């Protein structure tokens, strides 16, 4: 995310003043990102303009450019936010302190947690799809998200089945993360009323995949 640094006047009181100024700057950045997400969710990434984002944020275009050099920098800021929030959701929903939690309850909770992000990140899929390359590749942030999610799944598998070799855990993470992401992507494009059967099928798919694996190492 390209955030333009604020220049401070050098004097003896600068250290005391810097923290409040930085806090106000961070708050303003979050306001701009909130506005960008709202605009993109309404009109799409291509149609969203810096002027519309500034207006939604209650800021002048000049003020917006003080924090972001251009629209691409704003999108980068949103992607960074999505990466952080998704990883935080995953870390909480794995429930590592409950290694004996039934798989059906574990996966249902994880799916619910990710679906809840759809309400707090309304532009997530619009931004991520649009920033993937036209050749079918993945945006850098999407690749980084996959890598970190796979690491978290490996940690989950080893916490529940300590005897599982790390190499095998990485294989299962490499299969499950893109599979679940693909289904969630499709699921979130459906009307809310149509999601329940697909969500149930996703949970069942994950249970059927991991149940025999856990049984092999826990038996």
mmCIF file of C-alpha atoms in Angstrom:
data_model
loop_
_atom_site.group_PDB
_atom_site.id
_atom_site.type_symbol
_atom_site.label_atom_id
_atom_site.label_comp_id
_atom_site.label_asym_id
_atom_site.label_seq_id
_atom_site.Cartn_x
_atom_site.Cartn_y
_atom_site.Cartn_z
ATOM 1 C CA UNK A 1 0.000 0.000 0.000
ATOM 2 C CA UNK A 2 1.501 3.336 -1.014
ATOM 3 C CA UNK A 3 0.898 5.703 1.844
ATOM 4 C CA UNK A 4 2.559 9.080 1.602
ATOM 5 C CA UNK A 5 4.444 9.949 4.765
ATOM 6 C CA UNK A 6 3.441 13.072 6.674
ATOM 7 C CA UNK A 7 6.315 15.505 7.214
ATOM 8 C CA UNK A 8 6.632 16.803 10.770
ATOM 9 C CA UNK A 9 8.148 20.109 11.803
ATOM 10 C CA UNK A 10 11.332 19.391 13.714
ATOM 11 C CA UNK A 11 11.315 20.934 17.188
ATOM 12 C CA UNK A 12 11.726 19.796 20.768
ATOM 13 C CA UNK A 13 8.023 18.951 21.116
ATOM 14 C CA UNK A 14 7.873 16.817 17.945
ATOM 15 C CA UNK A 15 8.178 13.408 19.726
ATOM 16 C CA UNK A 16 5.186 14.275 21.949
ATOM 17 C CA UNK A 17 3.074 15.428 18.980
ATOM 18 C CA UNK A 18 4.002 12.620 16.587
ATOM 19 C CA UNK A 19 1.840 9.851 18.115
ATOM 20 C CA UNK A 20 -1.465 11.784 17.940
ATOM 21 C CA UNK A 21 -0.687 12.899 14.381
ATOM 22 C CA UNK A 22 0.097 9.335 13.347
ATOM 23 C CA UNK A 23 -3.070 8.068 15.009
ATOM 24 C CA UNK A 24 -5.153 10.622 13.127
ATOM 25 C CA UNK A 25 -3.385 9.615 9.921
ATOM 26 C CA UNK A 26 -4.152 5.920 10.471
ATOM 27 C CA UNK A 27 -7.767 6.738 11.232
ATOM 28 C CA UNK A 28 -8.021 8.764 8.022
ATOM 29 C CA UNK A 29 -6.503 5.918 6.015
ATOM 30 C CA UNK A 30 -9.118 3.532 7.421
ATOM 31 C CA UNK A 31 -11.898 6.002 6.558
ATOM 32 C CA UNK A 32 -10.666 6.186 2.972
ATOM 33 C CA UNK A 33 -10.460 2.399 2.709
ATOM 34 C CA UNK A 34 -13.981 2.077 4.155
ATOM 35 C CA UNK A 35 -15.225 4.528 1.541
ATOM 36 C CA UNK A 36 -13.379 2.710 -1.249
ATOM 37 C CA UNK A 37 -14.857 -0.608 -0.207
ATOM 38 C CA UNK A 38 -18.358 0.876 -0.147
ATOM 39 C CA UNK A 39 -18.009 2.457 -3.594
ATOM 40 C CA UNK A 40 -16.453 -0.648 -5.160
ATOM 41 C CA UNK A 41 -19.156 -2.872 -3.679
ATOM 42 C CA UNK A 42 -21.796 -0.657 -5.314
ATOM 43 C CA UNK A 43 -20.346 0.055 -8.762
ATOM 44 C CA UNK A 44 -17.456 -2.390 -9.236
ATOM 45 C CA UNK A 45 -13.729 -1.828 -9.278
ATOM 46 C CA UNK A 46 -13.459 -0.402 -12.787
ATOM 47 C CA UNK A 47 -16.242 2.146 -12.320
ATOM 48 C CA UNK A 48 -15.020 3.297 -8.908
ATOM 49 C CA UNK A 49 -13.172 6.606 -9.198
ATOM 50 C CA UNK A 50 -10.886 8.491 -6.848
ATOM 51 C CA UNK A 51 -13.373 11.376 -6.886
ATOM 52 C CA UNK A 52 -16.242 9.094 -5.809
ATOM 53 C CA UNK A 53 -14.110 7.535 -3.066
ATOM 54 C CA UNK A 54 -13.023 10.949 -1.774
ATOM 55 C CA UNK A 55 -16.623 12.174 -1.742
ATOM 56 C CA UNK A 56 -17.779 9.058 0.144
ATOM 57 C CA UNK A 57 -14.960 9.564 2.658
ATOM 58 C CA UNK A 58 -15.937 13.208 3.163
ATOM 59 C CA UNK A 59 -12.533 14.330 1.946
ATOM 60 C CA UNK A 60 -11.139 16.392 -0.882
ATOM 61 C CA UNK A 61 -9.291 14.626 -3.671
ATOM 62 C CA UNK A 62 -6.160 16.485 -2.629
ATOM 63 C CA UNK A 63 -6.515 15.208 0.926
ATOM 64 C CA UNK A 64 -6.947 11.640 -0.363
ATOM 65 C CA UNK A 65 -3.772 11.944 -2.443
ATOM 66 C CA UNK A 66 -1.945 12.893 0.749
ATOM 67 C CA UNK A 67 -2.358 9.273 1.844
ATOM 68 C CA UNK A 68 -2.656 7.334 -1.451
ATOM 69 C CA UNK A 69 -0.847 8.210 -4.663
ATOM 70 C CA UNK A 70 -3.536 6.795 -6.931
ATOM 71 C CA UNK A 71 -6.444 4.362 -7.174
ATOM 72 C CA UNK A 72 -4.101 1.371 -7.458
ATOM 73 C CA UNK A 73 -2.583 2.295 -4.097
ATOM 74 C CA UNK A 74 -6.065 2.355 -2.551
ATOM 75 C CA UNK A 75 -6.750 -1.120 -3.956
ATOM 76 C CA UNK A 76 -3.438 -2.316 -2.531
ATOM 77 C CA UNK A 77 -4.541 -0.966 0.835
ATOM 78 C CA UNK A 78 -7.798 -2.909 0.624
ATOM 79 C CA UNK A 79 -5.955 -6.089 -0.314
ATOM 80 C CA UNK A 80 -3.611 -5.693 2.654
ATOM 81 C CA UNK A 81 -6.633 -5.233 4.918
ATOM 82 C CA UNK A 82 -8.344 -8.322 3.487
ATOM 83 C CA UNK A 83 -5.211 -10.388 4.004
ATOM 84 C CA UNK A 84 -4.969 -9.388 7.664
ATOM 85 C CA UNK A 85 -8.656 -9.882 8.426
ATOM 86 C CA UNK A 86 -8.870 -13.246 6.692
ATOM 87 C CA UNK A 87 -5.835 -14.590 8.537
ATOM 88 C CA UNK A 88 -7.177 -13.304 11.854
ATOM 89 C CA UNK A 89 -10.485 -15.074 11.171
ATOM 90 C CA UNK A 90 -8.686 -18.301 10.347
ATOM 91 C CA UNK A 91 -6.531 -18.137 13.472
ATOM 92 C CA UNK A 92 -9.572 -17.787 15.720
ATOM 93 C CA UNK A 93 -11.868 -20.254 13.947
ATOM 94 C CA UNK A 94 -9.350 -23.164 14.045
ATOM 95 C CA UNK A 95 -9.941 -23.554 17.807
ATOM 96 C CA UNK A 96 -6.524 -25.095 18.456
ATOM 97 C CA UNK A 97 -7.280 -25.383 22.164
ATOM 98 C CA UNK A 98 -9.945 -27.987 21.311
ATOM 99 C CA UNK A 99 -8.060 -30.750 19.451
ATOM 100 C CA UNK A 100 -10.885 -33.225 20.018
ATOM 101 C CA UNK A 101 -13.627 -30.995 18.617
ATOM 102 C CA UNK A 102 -15.614 -33.052 16.061
ATOM 103 C CA UNK A 103 -14.651 -32.216 12.495
ATOM 104 C CA UNK A 104 -18.229 -31.336 11.533
ATOM 105 C CA UNK A 105 -18.400 -28.679 14.262
ATOM 106 C CA UNK A 106 -14.911 -27.396 13.440
ATOM 107 C CA UNK A 107 -15.541 -26.981 9.723
ATOM 108 C CA UNK A 108 -19.051 -25.572 10.173
ATOM 109 C CA UNK A 109 -17.625 -22.917 12.478
ATOM 110 C CA UNK A 110 -14.822 -22.087 10.062
ATOM 111 C CA UNK A 111 -17.204 -21.754 7.110
ATOM 112 C CA UNK A 112 -19.549 -19.548 9.150
ATOM 113 C CA UNK A 113 -16.623 -17.334 10.157
ATOM 114 C CA UNK A 114 -15.530 -16.862 6.556
ATOM 115 C CA UNK A 115 -19.073 -16.173 5.387
ATOM 116 C CA UNK A 116 -19.368 -13.491 8.055
ATOM 117 C CA UNK A 117 -16.477 -11.712 6.358
ATOM 118 C CA UNK A 118 -18.731 -11.221 3.347
ATOM 119 C CA UNK A 119 -20.706 -8.715 5.390
ATOM 120 C CA UNK A 120 -17.663 -6.835 6.675
ATOM 121 C CA UNK A 121 -15.713 -7.015 3.385
ATOM 122 C CA UNK A 122 -18.368 -6.344 0.711
ATOM 123 C CA UNK A 123 -15.828 -5.632 -2.020
ATOM 124 C CA UNK A 124 -13.530 -8.581 -1.244
ATOM 125 C CA UNK A 125 -14.306 -10.787 -4.213
ATOM 126 C CA UNK A 126 -14.693 -7.884 -6.640
ATOM 127 C CA UNK A 127 -11.223 -6.626 -5.744
ATOM 128 C CA UNK A 128 -9.543 -10.036 -5.649
ATOM 129 C CA UNK A 129 -11.049 -11.189 -8.945
ATOM 130 C CA UNK A 130 -10.155 -7.941 -10.682
ATOM 131 C CA UNK A 131 -6.569 -8.014 -9.461
ATOM 132 C CA UNK A 132 -5.917 -11.534 -10.702
ATOM 133 C CA UNK A 133 -3.996 -11.486 -13.968
ATOM 134 C CA UNK A 134 -5.774 -11.766 -17.293
ATOM 135 C CA UNK A 135 -3.807 -14.929 -18.061
ATOM 136 C CA UNK A 136 -5.545 -16.812 -15.282
ATOM 137 C CA UNK A 137 -2.769 -16.287 -12.759
ATOM 138 C CA UNK A 138 -3.293 -15.048 -9.230
ATOM 139 C CA UNK A 139 -2.579 -11.642 -7.811
ATOM 140 C CA UNK A 140 0.424 -11.526 -5.492
ATOM 141 C CA UNK A 141 -1.788 -10.903 -2.478
ATOM 142 C CA UNK A 142 -3.968 -13.908 -3.374
ATOM 143 C CA UNK A 143 -0.888 -16.107 -3.618
ATOM 144 C CA UNK A 144 0.400 -14.790 -0.297
ATOM 145 C CA UNK A 145 -2.984 -15.390 1.322
ATOM 146 C CA UNK A 146 -3.003 -18.985 0.069
ATOM 147 C CA UNK A 147 0.514 -19.571 1.399
ATOM 148 C CA UNK A 148 -0.333 -18.245 4.834
ATOM 149 C CA UNK A 149 -3.661 -20.083 4.992
ATOM 150 C CA UNK A 150 -1.903 -23.323 4.102
ATOM 151 C CA UNK A 151 0.580 -22.719 6.931
ATOM 152 C CA UNK A 152 -2.323 -22.248 9.358
ATOM 153 C CA UNK A 153 -4.009 -25.450 8.136
ATOM 154 C CA UNK A 154 -0.748 -27.357 8.598
ATOM 155 C CA UNK A 155 -0.591 -26.073 12.173
ATOM 156 C CA UNK A 156 -4.199 -27.152 12.714
ATOM 157 C CA UNK A 157 -3.598 -30.665 11.348
ATOM 158 C CA UNK A 158 -0.484 -31.181 13.456
ATOM 159 C CA UNK A 159 -2.272 -29.916 16.585
ATOM 160 C CA UNK A 160 -5.063 -32.440 16.058
ATOM 161 C CA UNK A 161 -2.829 -35.288 14.823
ATOM 162 C CA UNK A 162 0.732 -34.773 16.150
ATOM 163 C CA UNK A 163 1.960 -38.015 14.546
ATOM 164 C CA UNK A 164 1.172 -36.775 11.048
ATOM 165 C CA UNK A 165 4.332 -36.027 9.027
ATOM 166 C CA UNK A 166 4.699 -32.341 8.201
ATOM 167 C CA UNK A 167 5.123 -33.137 4.504
ATOM 168 C CA UNK A 168 1.786 -34.944 4.444
ATOM 169 C CA UNK A 169 0.078 -32.133 6.322
ATOM 170 C CA UNK A 170 1.323 -29.707 3.673
ATOM 171 C CA UNK A 171 -0.153 -31.873 0.918
ATOM 172 C CA UNK A 172 -3.567 -31.889 2.606
ATOM 173 C CA UNK A 173 -3.380 -28.134 3.174
ATOM 174 C CA UNK A 174 -2.457 -27.626 -0.474
ATOM 175 C CA UNK A 175 -5.564 -29.556 -1.523
ATOM 176 C CA UNK A 176 -8.072 -28.170 0.967
ATOM 177 C CA UNK A 177 -7.302 -24.449 0.917
ATOM 178 C CA UNK A 178 -7.899 -23.813 -2.812
ATOM 179 C CA UNK A 179 -10.831 -26.247 -2.847
ATOM 180 C CA UNK A 180 -12.602 -24.494 0.024
ATOM 181 C CA UNK A 181 -11.757 -21.041 -1.343
ATOM 182 C CA UNK A 182 -13.265 -21.968 -4.709
ATOM 183 C CA UNK A 183 -16.509 -23.201 -3.173
ATOM 184 C CA UNK A 184 -16.757 -20.157 -0.882
ATOM 185 C CA UNK A 185 -16.182 -17.880 -3.857
ATOM 186 C CA UNK A 186 -19.107 -19.503 -5.665
ATOM 187 C CA UNK A 187 -21.238 -19.650 -2.512
ATOM 188 C CA UNK A 188 -20.849 -15.938 -1.829
ATOM 189 C CA UNK A 189 -22.055 -15.136 -5.332
ATOM 190 C CA UNK A 190 -25.407 -16.806 -4.536
ATOM 191 C CA UNK A 191 -28.418 -15.241 -2.811
ATOM 192 C CA UNK A 192 -28.259 -15.784 0.948
ATOM 193 C CA UNK A 193 -31.341 -18.029 0.860
ATOM 194 C CA UNK A 194 -29.603 -20.406 -1.569
ATOM 195 C CA UNK A 195 -26.382 -20.805 0.417
ATOM 196 C CA UNK A 196 -27.376 -23.274 3.145
ATOM 197 C CA UNK A 197 -27.356 -26.492 1.018
ATOM 198 C CA UNK A 198 -23.994 -25.638 -0.531
ATOM 199 C CA UNK A 199 -22.524 -24.749 2.846
ATOM 200 C CA UNK A 200 -23.707 -28.092 4.271
ATOM 201 C CA UNK A 201 -22.218 -29.945 1.309
ATOM 202 C CA UNK A 202 -18.901 -28.125 1.744
ATOM 203 C CA UNK A 203 -18.718 -29.098 5.415
ATOM 204 C CA UNK A 204 -19.581 -32.705 4.561
ATOM 205 C CA UNK A 205 -16.919 -32.775 1.840
ATOM 206 C CA UNK A 206 -14.248 -31.587 4.277
ATOM 207 C CA UNK A 207 -15.335 -34.076 6.966
ATOM 208 C CA UNK A 208 -15.264 -36.969 4.486
ATOM 209 C CA UNK A 209 -11.797 -35.923 3.330
ATOM 210 C CA UNK A 210 -10.185 -35.435 6.737
ATOM 211 C CA UNK A 211 -11.989 -38.046 8.842
ATOM 212 C CA UNK A 212 -10.062 -41.063 7.507
ATOM 213 C CA UNK A 213 -6.817 -39.113 7.658
ATOM 214 C CA UNK A 214 -7.298 -38.288 11.334
ATOM 215 C CA UNK A 215 -8.420 -41.853 12.062
ATOM 216 C CA UNK A 216 -5.179 -43.160 10.563
ATOM 217 C CA UNK A 217 -3.044 -41.086 12.923
ATOM 218 C CA UNK A 218 -5.250 -41.195 15.973
ATOM 219 C CA UNK A 219 -6.187 -44.858 15.847
#
